[in-house]
Amino acid sequence: QVQLKESGPGLVQPSQTLSLTCTVSGFSLTSYNVHWVRQPPGKGLEWMGRMRYNGDTSYNSALKSRLSISRDTSKNQVFLKMNSLQTDDTGTYYCTRDYNYGYKRDWFAYWGQGTLVTVSS
Amino acid sequence: DTVLTQSPALAVSPGERVSISCRASEGVNSYMHWYQQKPGQQPKLLIYKASNLASGVPARFSGSGSGTDFTLTIDPVEADDTATYFCQQSWNDPRTFGGGTKLELK
């Protein structure tokens, strides 16, 4: 079945770079779009960016200067790197997959369990 | 970006009907989706494209609307429905979420 699992450091120091990995199973990264969504504690959801099935990426304009998403299809992994972290980047980071094959206007059908990232010295 | 506005919280009694609204700052056609999130869990898809029930979701949940005004209805509400409900649009780029409506049971 479709599964996504986020992994990465739970604690990052301010001004440092966050690196997260989303490891997927049950589908091919060359067929479906995978996104990163984050959620500050007790707050709402924010779309960060996506890796399209064809390797193209797009980013939330508010994060674009700090964010990079890449992938390794041989390892079924999608990566998130975000630099210059501040305390307001603290939150749970999710990777999520679209329902349909390569469809731009799709919905988030499958979600990882999320990984909590705390930005603190 | 398309702003989605939801009421912050609602309180209802079990067995009642509840409607949760979501208003978009610009038209999103029918590309509004609804998610349920319980504390400590990831969001779960309930409704896609305004009115389509996701797989495995009880028929107590339904969705309606188009353009800028959308509604998620739960009828009847059960104790297990205590959660925060988010709307999300995918018609305009970037995809955006509403702030969430926290549903509490009396």
Coordinates of C-alpha atoms in Angstrom, one line a residue:
Chain A
Q1 CA 0.0 0.0 0.0
V2 CA 1.0 3.6 -0.3
Q3 CA 3.2 4.8 2.5
L4 CA 5.3 8.0 3.1
K5 CA 7.6 8.4 6.1
E6 CA 9.5 11.6 7.0
S7 CA 12.8 11.5 8.8
G8 CA 15.3 14.0 10.0
P9 CA 16.7 15.8 13.0
G10 CA 14.3 16.7 15.7
L11 CA 16.4 19.8 16.8
V12 CA 18.0 22.4 14.6
Q13 CA 19.9 25.4 15.8
P14 CA 18.8 28.9 14.6
S15 CA 20.4 30.0 11.3
Q16 CA 21.3 26.4 10.5
T17 CA 20.0 24.3 7.6
L18 CA 17.1 21.7 7.9
S19 CA 17.4 18.5 5.9
L20 CA 14.5 16.1 5.8
T21 CA 13.9 12.9 3.9
C22 CA 10.5 11.5 2.8
T23 CA 10.8 7.8 2.0
V24 CA 7.9 6.4 0.0
S25 CA 6.7 2.9 -0.9
G26 CA 3.8 1.5 -2.8
F27 CA 4.2 3.9 -5.8
S28 CA 6.7 5.4 -8.1
L29 CA 8.0 9.0 -7.7
T30 CA 8.0 9.2 -11.5
S31 CA 4.2 8.8 -11.6
Y32 CA 3.0 11.0 -8.7
N33 CA 3.6 14.4 -7.3
V34 CA 4.9 14.6 -3.7
H35 CA 4.6 17.7 -1.6
W36 CA 5.9 19.1 1.7
V37 CA 3.4 20.7 4.1
R38 CA 4.3 22.1 7.5
Q39 CA 2.3 22.9 10.6
P40 CA 3.5 25.1 13.5
P41 CA 2.4 23.9 16.9
G42 CA -1.3 24.5 17.4
K43 CA -1.7 26.3 14.1
G44 CA -2.7 25.6 10.5
L45 CA -1.2 23.9 7.5
E46 CA 1.2 25.6 5.1
W47 CA 2.1 24.2 1.6
M48 CA 5.8 24.5 1.2
G49 CA 6.6 23.0 -2.2
R50 CA 6.3 20.0 -4.5
M51 CA 8.3 17.6 -6.5
R52 CA 6.4 16.8 -9.6
Y53 CA 6.4 13.3 -11.2
N54 CA 8.6 14.6 -14.0
G55 CA 11.2 16.1 -11.7
D56 CA 10.0 19.7 -11.9
T57 CA 9.8 21.6 -8.6
S58 CA 7.7 24.6 -7.4
Y59 CA 7.8 26.4 -4.1
N60 CA 5.8 28.6 -1.9
S61 CA 6.9 32.2 -2.7
A62 CA 7.3 33.0 0.9
L63 CA 9.9 30.2 1.3
K64 CA 11.4 30.1 -2.1
S65 CA 14.7 31.8 -1.3
R66 CA 15.4 29.3 1.5
L67 CA 13.9 26.1 0.2
S68 CA 15.1 23.3 -2.1
I69 CA 13.3 20.0 -2.9
S70 CA 15.1 17.2 -4.7
R71 CA 14.7 13.5 -5.1
D72 CA 16.5 10.2 -5.7
T73 CA 14.1 7.9 -7.6
S74 CA 16.4 4.9 -7.2
K75 CA 15.9 5.1 -3.4
N76 CA 12.3 6.3 -3.5
Q77 CA 13.2 9.4 -1.5
V78 CA 12.3 13.1 -1.7
F79 CA 14.4 15.6 0.1
L80 CA 13.7 19.0 1.7
K81 CA 16.5 21.4 2.5
M82 CA 15.7 24.8 4.1
N83 CA 18.4 27.2 5.2
S84 CA 18.5 30.1 7.7
L85 CA 16.1 28.5 10.1
Q86 CA 14.4 30.6 12.7
T87 CA 12.3 29.8 15.7
D88 CA 9.1 30.3 13.7
D89 CA 10.1 27.4 11.5
T90 CA 9.4 25.1 14.4
G91 CA 6.6 22.7 13.6
T92 CA 5.6 19.3 12.2
Y93 CA 6.7 18.7 8.6
Y94 CA 4.7 16.3 6.5
C95 CA 5.2 14.8 3.1
T96 CA 2.1 14.1 1.2
R97 CA 1.1 12.6 -2.2
D98 CA -1.4 13.6 -4.7
Y99 CA -4.2 11.1 -5.5
N100 CA -4.0 11.1 -9.3
Y101 CA -1.2 10.5 -11.7
G102 CA 0.7 13.7 -12.5
Y103 CA -2.4 16.0 -12.1
K104 CA -1.7 19.6 -11.3
R105 CA -4.9 20.4 -9.5
D106 CA -5.0 17.3 -7.4
W107 CA -5.7 16.8 -3.6
F108 CA -3.5 15.4 -0.9
A109 CA -4.7 11.8 -0.6
Y110 CA -1.8 10.2 1.4
W111 CA 0.2 11.7 4.2
G112 CA 3.2 10.7 6.2
Q113 CA 3.0 10.7 10.0
G114 CA 5.0 13.9 10.1
T115 CA 8.2 14.8 11.9
L116 CA 8.5 17.4 14.5
V117 CA 11.3 19.9 14.0
T118 CA 12.3 22.3 16.8
V119 CA 14.4 25.3 16.1
S120 CA 16.2 26.2 19.3
S121 CA 19.7 26.9 20.6
Chain B
D1 CA -2.5 33.6 -3.1
T2 CA -6.0 32.4 -2.6
V3 CA -7.1 33.0 1.0
L4 CA -9.5 30.5 2.6
T5 CA -11.5 31.7 5.6
Q6 CA -13.0 29.3 8.2
S7 CA -14.7 29.9 11.5
P8 CA -12.2 29.1 14.3
A9 CA -14.4 26.8 16.4
L10 CA -17.8 25.2 16.8
A11 CA -19.5 23.2 19.6
V12 CA -22.3 20.8 19.0
S13 CA -24.0 17.9 20.8
P14 CA -23.7 14.3 19.6
G15 CA -26.5 13.4 17.2
E16 CA -26.9 17.0 15.8
R17 CA -26.1 18.2 12.4
V18 CA -23.1 20.6 11.9
S19 CA -22.0 22.7 8.9
I20 CA -18.5 24.0 8.6
S21 CA -18.0 26.8 6.1
C22 CA -15.0 27.8 4.0
R23 CA -14.9 31.0 1.9
A24 CA -12.3 31.6 -0.8
S25 CA -11.0 35.0 -1.7
E26 CA -11.3 34.1 -5.4
G27 CA -13.1 31.4 -7.3
V28 CA -11.7 27.9 -7.1
N29 CA -14.2 26.2 -9.3
S30 CA -15.0 22.9 -7.5
Y31 CA -11.5 22.3 -6.4
M32 CA -12.1 22.5 -2.7
H33 CA -11.1 19.6 -0.5
W34 CA -11.6 18.9 3.2
Y35 CA -9.4 17.2 5.8
Q36 CA -9.9 16.0 9.3
Q37 CA -7.0 16.2 11.8
K38 CA -7.1 14.7 15.3
P39 CA -4.6 15.8 17.9
G40 CA -1.2 14.2 17.3
Q41 CA -2.2 12.8 13.9
Q42 CA -1.7 13.7 10.3
P43 CA -4.5 15.2 8.3
K44 CA -6.9 12.8 6.7
L45 CA -8.7 13.4 3.4
L46 CA -12.5 13.5 3.8
I47 CA -14.0 15.1 0.8
Y48 CA -12.4 15.9 -2.6
K49 CA -13.6 18.3 -5.3
A50 CA -16.2 19.8 -3.1
S51 CA -18.6 16.9 -2.8
N52 CA -16.9 13.6 -3.4
L53 CA -16.5 11.3 -0.4
A54 CA -13.0 9.9 0.0
S55 CA -12.6 6.1 0.3
G56 CA -13.5 4.7 3.7
V57 CA -15.1 8.0 5.0
P58 CA -18.5 7.5 6.6
A59 CA -21.5 8.8 4.7
R60 CA -22.3 11.1 7.7
F61 CA -19.8 13.4 6.0
S62 CA -20.8 15.4 2.9
G63 CA -19.6 18.4 1.1
S64 CA -21.2 21.1 -1.1
G65 CA -20.4 24.4 -2.9
S66 CA -18.7 25.8 -5.8
G67 CA -16.9 29.0 -6.8
T68 CA -16.1 30.8 -3.5
D69 CA -18.4 29.2 -0.9
F70 CA -18.1 25.7 0.4
T71 CA -19.6 23.7 3.3
L72 CA -18.6 20.5 5.0
T73 CA -21.6 18.9 6.8
I74 CA -21.6 16.1 9.4
D75 CA -24.9 14.5 10.1
P76 CA -25.3 13.1 12.7
V77 CA -22.2 14.2 14.7
E78 CA -20.5 11.5 16.8
A79 CA -18.1 11.8 19.7
D80 CA -15.2 10.5 17.5
D81 CA -15.7 13.6 15.2
T82 CA -13.9 15.8 17.7
A83 CA -11.1 17.2 15.5
T84 CA -10.0 20.2 13.5
Y85 CA -11.3 20.4 9.9
F86 CA -9.3 22.2 7.2
C87 CA -10.4 23.2 3.7
Q88 CA -7.8 23.4 0.9
Q89 CA -8.0 24.6 -2.7
S90 CA -6.1 23.3 -5.7
W91 CA -7.6 25.4 -8.5
N92 CA -5.1 28.3 -8.1
D93 CA -1.4 28.0 -7.5
P94 CA -0.1 27.8 -4.9
R95 CA -2.4 25.4 -3.1
T96 CA -3.6 26.9 0.1
F97 CA -5.4 25.8 3.3
G98 CA -7.9 27.4 5.5
G99 CA -7.0 28.2 9.1
G100 CA -9.1 25.3 10.4
T101 CA -12.3 24.9 12.4
K102 CA -12.0 23.1 15.7
L103 CA -15.1 21.0 16.3
E104 CA -15.9 20.3 20.0
L105 CA -18.7 18.2 21.3
K106 CA -20.8 19.4 24.2

